[in-house]
Amino acid sequence: MKPTIRPILLLAIVLSSFVIPASKSPLANPFLGMWGLEIEGGGVGWLHVNEEKGFLDAELLWIGGSVLPVAHVYLADDNTLVVTRTSNSRKSDERTHVLTHTLRIEKSGESLKGTMTGPGRNGEYQSRFTAKRMPPMPEKPDLSQISYGNPISLFNGGDLTGWELMNPNQTNGFAAENGVLVNNPVQPENGEHISYGNIRTQQEFEDFNLKLEVNVPEGNNSGVYLRGIYEIQVVDSYGKPLDSHNMGALYSRITPDLAAEKPAGEWQSMDITLVDRHVTVILNGKKIIDNEPAWGPTGGAMSAEVLAPGPIYLQGDHGKVSYRNIVLTPVE
């Protein structure tokens, strides 16, 4: 008599024939996650590749400007990711060209390497870059338990001791005037354009609280960079709807919870805390950002090394602005 196979056992045998061995299972996309980009020539970028909405997508920061969604992203093969971003170039009132810039990225060990190509003024340009995965974001710190050291006055009111131009080939528009640090990047009415630069503290810092007062004339803007990585926006945005590009915002990343700006030309106070890559901003006595994570560098960052100490730097190439009473208190 032949042995019989129970129906349940038979079903298990049939189903097992469709199971893919672990060694042959499809691999997770190795590009998923957040990456800090170091761009050849000194620029910094940030790339976030995700499938959060059920499809492959990405956001990109390339040197300056805002973090923006890409035009398209796809896997060319198991080791190559292709990302495209577009911008508009208005040629005339009747004609606008769409410019396409393409990043071709390869996995290189635990890092990435790639190129950005696109239309330039004299043909195609190419920029090379490398990327490292961003470190995990720490838990939100309990700011009530933070201990601080001794306050450090970053501006003595009389000169620019402790500050230096970030690019020595540019012109410094900052000067000390009656106890105020004034930036006035005036262009000559006739003559060659002057390239004004940003200034930074010679000293570098880790986590801290930074207090200052700032005065922005109508239509002007500047920025305060924390550790040379994260820009707190300084701009005349009084009366405008809430936006991540307004006064006190973490530029292009965190929109203030409420509008606390004063009209242009008035002195305004900023109280900024950076602890464990989380940012708190109190503008004119009102908390507008409450211990929110800074996921990556902002446009104009000096470095993508978010765990490294860095300077305070002030934008000097955008417009007229004045600062005073700049005091930093480091976390112990």
XYZ file of C-alpha atoms in Angstrom:
332
model
C 0.000 0.000 0.000
C 1.479 3.381 -1.016
C 1.956 5.970 1.737
C -0.503 8.863 1.632
C 0.404 12.542 1.958
C -1.823 14.573 4.205
C -3.429 17.573 2.397
C -1.821 20.145 4.746
C 1.629 18.643 4.224
C 1.092 18.622 0.459
C 0.134 22.323 0.536
C 3.288 23.156 2.498
C 5.445 21.339 -0.049
C 3.814 23.197 -2.942
C 4.166 26.592 -1.292
C 7.789 25.971 -0.361
C 8.642 25.619 -4.034
C 7.755 29.309 -4.510
C 9.889 30.647 -1.654
C 12.950 32.562 -2.859
C 16.103 31.573 -0.992
C 17.410 34.395 1.244
C 20.611 34.656 -0.749
C 18.582 35.473 -3.870
C 16.046 37.863 -2.297
C 15.818 41.296 -3.901
C 18.145 43.698 -2.085
C 16.857 46.879 -0.484
C 17.692 49.999 -2.460
C 21.190 50.885 -1.147
C 20.654 54.586 -1.924
C 17.704 55.080 0.428
C 18.351 57.579 3.201
C 19.935 60.997 3.685
C 23.363 61.827 2.285
C 25.696 64.772 2.829
C 27.409 65.813 -0.411
C 30.902 67.284 -0.642
C 31.160 68.884 -4.088
C 34.453 69.349 -5.921
C 35.543 72.962 -5.598
C 34.155 73.488 -2.104
C 30.365 73.286 -2.394
C 28.063 71.330 -0.100
C 24.839 69.493 -0.885
C 22.273 67.120 0.599
C 20.259 64.299 -0.948
C 17.306 62.466 0.577
C 16.259 59.345 -1.330
C 13.040 57.825 -0.045
C 10.014 55.646 -0.742
C 7.838 57.297 1.891
C 4.850 57.715 -0.451
C 5.094 54.273 -2.016
C 7.375 55.230 -4.888
C 11.007 56.207 -5.321
C 11.492 59.931 -4.780
C 14.163 62.388 -3.667
C 14.875 65.905 -2.402
C 18.069 67.733 -3.283
C 20.078 70.694 -2.050
C 22.862 71.659 -4.435
C 25.323 74.228 -2.985
C 22.955 77.185 -2.566
C 19.265 77.954 -2.475
C 16.562 75.676 -1.138
C 15.948 71.980 -0.580
C 13.727 71.035 -3.527
C 12.001 67.905 -4.855
C 13.835 66.456 -7.848
C 12.300 66.158 -11.314
C 12.899 62.401 -11.463
C 14.906 59.628 -9.816
C 15.442 56.018 -10.864
C 17.798 53.067 -10.500
C 19.716 52.551 -13.732
C 21.110 49.305 -12.296
C 21.841 47.777 -8.880
C 24.750 50.161 -8.304
C 23.701 53.338 -10.147
C 21.117 55.960 -9.189
C 20.136 58.692 -11.660
C 18.609 61.942 -10.388
C 17.445 64.845 -12.547
C 16.571 68.358 -11.468
C 15.206 71.110 -13.684
C 15.210 74.899 -13.706
C 13.821 77.540 -16.039
C 15.880 79.966 -18.089
C 13.866 82.846 -19.511
C 15.322 83.786 -22.878
C 12.735 86.404 -23.827
C 9.141 87.381 -23.109
C 8.026 84.643 -25.483
C 10.529 81.868 -24.750
C 11.587 79.982 -21.643
C 13.951 77.015 -21.746
C 13.779 74.168 -19.238
C 17.315 73.275 -18.161
C 17.937 69.694 -17.026
C 20.804 68.791 -14.693
C 21.616 65.118 -14.218
C 23.291 63.436 -11.254
C 24.670 59.978 -11.926
C 25.556 58.360 -8.605
C 27.361 55.119 -7.827
C 27.702 53.245 -4.562
C 31.339 53.088 -3.454
C 31.643 50.944 -0.332
C 29.709 52.760 2.396
C 29.872 56.042 0.488
C 28.661 57.460 -2.819
C 30.462 59.124 -5.680
C 28.995 60.836 -8.686
C 28.819 63.602 -11.229
C 26.395 66.411 -11.952
C 26.204 67.378 -15.633
C 24.139 70.008 -17.351
C 24.114 72.951 -19.745
C 26.652 75.658 -18.963
C 27.465 79.003 -20.519
C 30.103 77.452 -22.756
C 28.690 73.995 -23.339
C 28.185 71.127 -20.914
C 29.629 71.422 -17.420
C 30.482 68.611 -15.031
C 30.877 68.652 -11.257
C 32.146 65.698 -9.265
C 31.079 64.920 -5.716
C 31.271 62.334 -2.954
C 28.659 61.611 -0.315
C 28.427 60.041 3.115
C 25.293 58.802 4.817
C 24.036 61.274 7.391
C 24.358 60.019 10.981
C 21.108 59.036 12.720
C 19.171 61.902 14.257
C 19.407 61.887 18.082
C 16.309 61.955 20.235
C 14.901 65.399 21.018
C 17.035 66.783 23.873
C 15.554 67.866 27.192
C 16.692 71.482 27.158
C 15.782 71.923 30.827
C 18.638 69.553 31.701
C 21.323 71.291 29.606
C 24.282 72.866 31.440
C 26.062 75.867 29.956
C 29.539 77.263 30.350
C 30.672 80.878 30.443
C 29.224 83.349 27.889
C 31.551 84.461 25.075
C 31.111 87.902 23.509
C 31.744 87.431 19.778
C 31.843 91.149 18.915
C 33.772 93.660 21.022
C 32.003 96.693 19.549
C 35.218 98.361 18.396
C 36.641 96.216 15.595
C 36.436 92.799 13.933
C 38.811 91.003 16.289
C 37.922 87.293 16.243
C 36.327 87.450 12.786
C 37.740 86.815 9.307
C 36.605 86.697 5.701
C 35.712 83.194 4.585
C 37.117 83.931 1.132
C 40.150 86.244 1.332
C 39.770 87.081 -2.355
C 36.475 88.856 -1.679
C 35.797 92.275 -0.160
C 34.705 92.651 3.451
C 31.653 94.897 3.733
C 31.486 94.591 7.540
C 32.813 97.315 9.842
C 32.432 98.299 13.477
C 30.522 101.576 13.816
C 29.589 102.983 17.240
C 29.369 99.559 18.861
C 27.451 98.012 15.956
C 28.664 95.470 13.375
C 27.422 96.974 10.109
C 27.486 95.352 6.684
C 27.035 97.747 3.773
C 27.888 96.036 0.467
C 27.653 99.108 -1.731
C 28.268 98.754 -5.458
C 29.849 101.641 -7.378
C 27.594 103.548 -9.764
C 30.246 103.249 -12.432
C 32.961 100.641 -12.391
C 33.611 96.977 -11.844
C 31.221 94.929 -9.690
C 32.550 94.296 -6.161
C 32.287 90.746 -4.821
C 31.482 90.994 -1.108
C 32.152 88.053 1.198
C 30.832 86.385 4.326
C 32.622 86.571 7.655
C 33.111 83.839 10.248
C 34.367 83.531 13.785
C 37.910 82.249 14.059
C 36.738 80.150 16.992
C 34.653 77.016 16.412
C 31.874 75.641 18.571
C 29.829 72.516 19.200
C 26.395 72.985 20.858
C 25.431 76.375 22.268
C 22.958 79.159 22.854
C 23.438 82.286 20.739
C 21.840 85.626 21.504
C 22.060 88.696 19.277
C 20.223 91.748 18.037
C 19.797 92.487 14.345
C 18.455 95.350 12.252
C 17.372 94.692 8.654
C 16.522 97.647 6.391
C 13.570 97.337 4.035
C 14.098 94.795 1.254
C 17.390 93.456 2.627
C 18.487 90.100 3.979
C 21.386 88.231 5.561
C 21.785 85.023 7.533
C 23.333 83.625 10.706
C 24.968 80.212 10.205
C 25.251 77.866 13.171
C 28.506 75.841 13.111
C 28.815 77.015 9.498
C 26.103 74.508 8.509
C 22.594 75.711 9.426
C 21.320 79.127 8.327
C 18.881 81.017 10.512
C 17.300 83.420 8.063
C 17.617 87.174 8.568
C 15.318 89.046 6.191
C 12.719 91.779 5.950
C 9.616 89.549 5.965
C 7.286 91.599 8.152
C 3.631 91.051 7.241
C 4.273 88.078 4.958
C 2.578 84.655 5.305
C 4.494 82.004 7.247
C 7.276 80.466 5.161
C 10.549 78.588 5.637
C 12.365 81.553 4.062
C 11.107 84.154 6.564
C 12.859 85.844 9.466
C 14.024 83.318 12.061
C 13.350 80.234 9.932
C 15.879 77.448 9.514
C 16.287 78.334 5.871
C 14.196 76.144 3.544
C 13.846 73.483 6.255
C 11.754 74.649 9.223
C 8.883 77.121 8.922
C 8.287 79.228 12.058
C 5.197 78.314 14.079
C 4.155 81.957 14.189
C 5.154 85.339 12.802
C 7.117 87.445 15.308
C 8.977 89.849 13.002
C 9.140 93.577 13.550
C 8.931 96.087 10.704
C 12.067 96.761 8.674
C 14.561 99.118 10.277
C 13.775 98.131 13.881
C 16.138 96.237 16.179
C 15.036 92.641 16.701
C 16.265 90.045 19.196
C 17.196 86.453 18.378
C 17.735 83.710 20.951
C 18.945 80.538 19.178
C 19.779 77.172 20.742
C 21.480 74.303 18.923
C 21.706 71.029 20.883
C 22.021 67.520 19.421
C 21.171 68.825 15.949
C 17.894 70.272 17.227
C 17.131 73.976 16.848
C 15.105 76.360 18.983
C 14.547 79.979 17.925
C 12.996 82.723 20.031
C 12.391 85.844 17.947
C 11.506 89.069 19.753
C 10.539 87.080 22.852
C 8.287 84.595 21.033
C 9.261 80.957 20.448
C 8.888 80.354 16.716
C 10.853 77.067 16.409
C 10.613 74.638 19.305
C 13.440 72.091 19.555
C 13.021 70.823 15.970
C 15.483 68.502 14.165
C 17.834 69.984 11.546
C 17.945 67.144 9.036
C 20.864 68.440 7.028
C 22.871 71.460 5.900
C 21.195 74.496 4.391
C 22.231 76.330 1.229
C 25.615 77.999 1.593
C 26.859 75.568 4.254
C 30.607 75.247 4.730
C 30.494 71.508 5.382
C 28.188 68.491 5.445
C 29.922 67.134 8.583
C 26.992 67.710 10.922
C 28.773 66.252 13.964
C 31.855 68.471 13.647
C 32.326 71.789 15.465
C 32.190 74.907 13.337
C 32.085 78.707 13.397
C 29.311 81.236 13.483
C 29.216 82.912 10.102
C 27.308 85.943 8.872
C 26.212 86.489 5.279
C 27.721 89.624 3.864
C 26.982 89.321 0.161
C 23.190 89.760 0.217
C 22.390 93.217 1.553
C 22.708 95.818 4.266
C 22.288 94.581 7.841
C 23.511 95.459 11.339
C 24.272 93.238 14.348
C 25.054 93.985 17.988
C 25.293 92.256 21.372
C 26.386 88.907 19.879
C 26.911 86.505 22.785
C 27.429 82.739 22.557
C 27.170 80.434 25.570
C 28.555 76.941 24.922
C 26.981 73.763 26.236
C 29.254 72.048 28.769
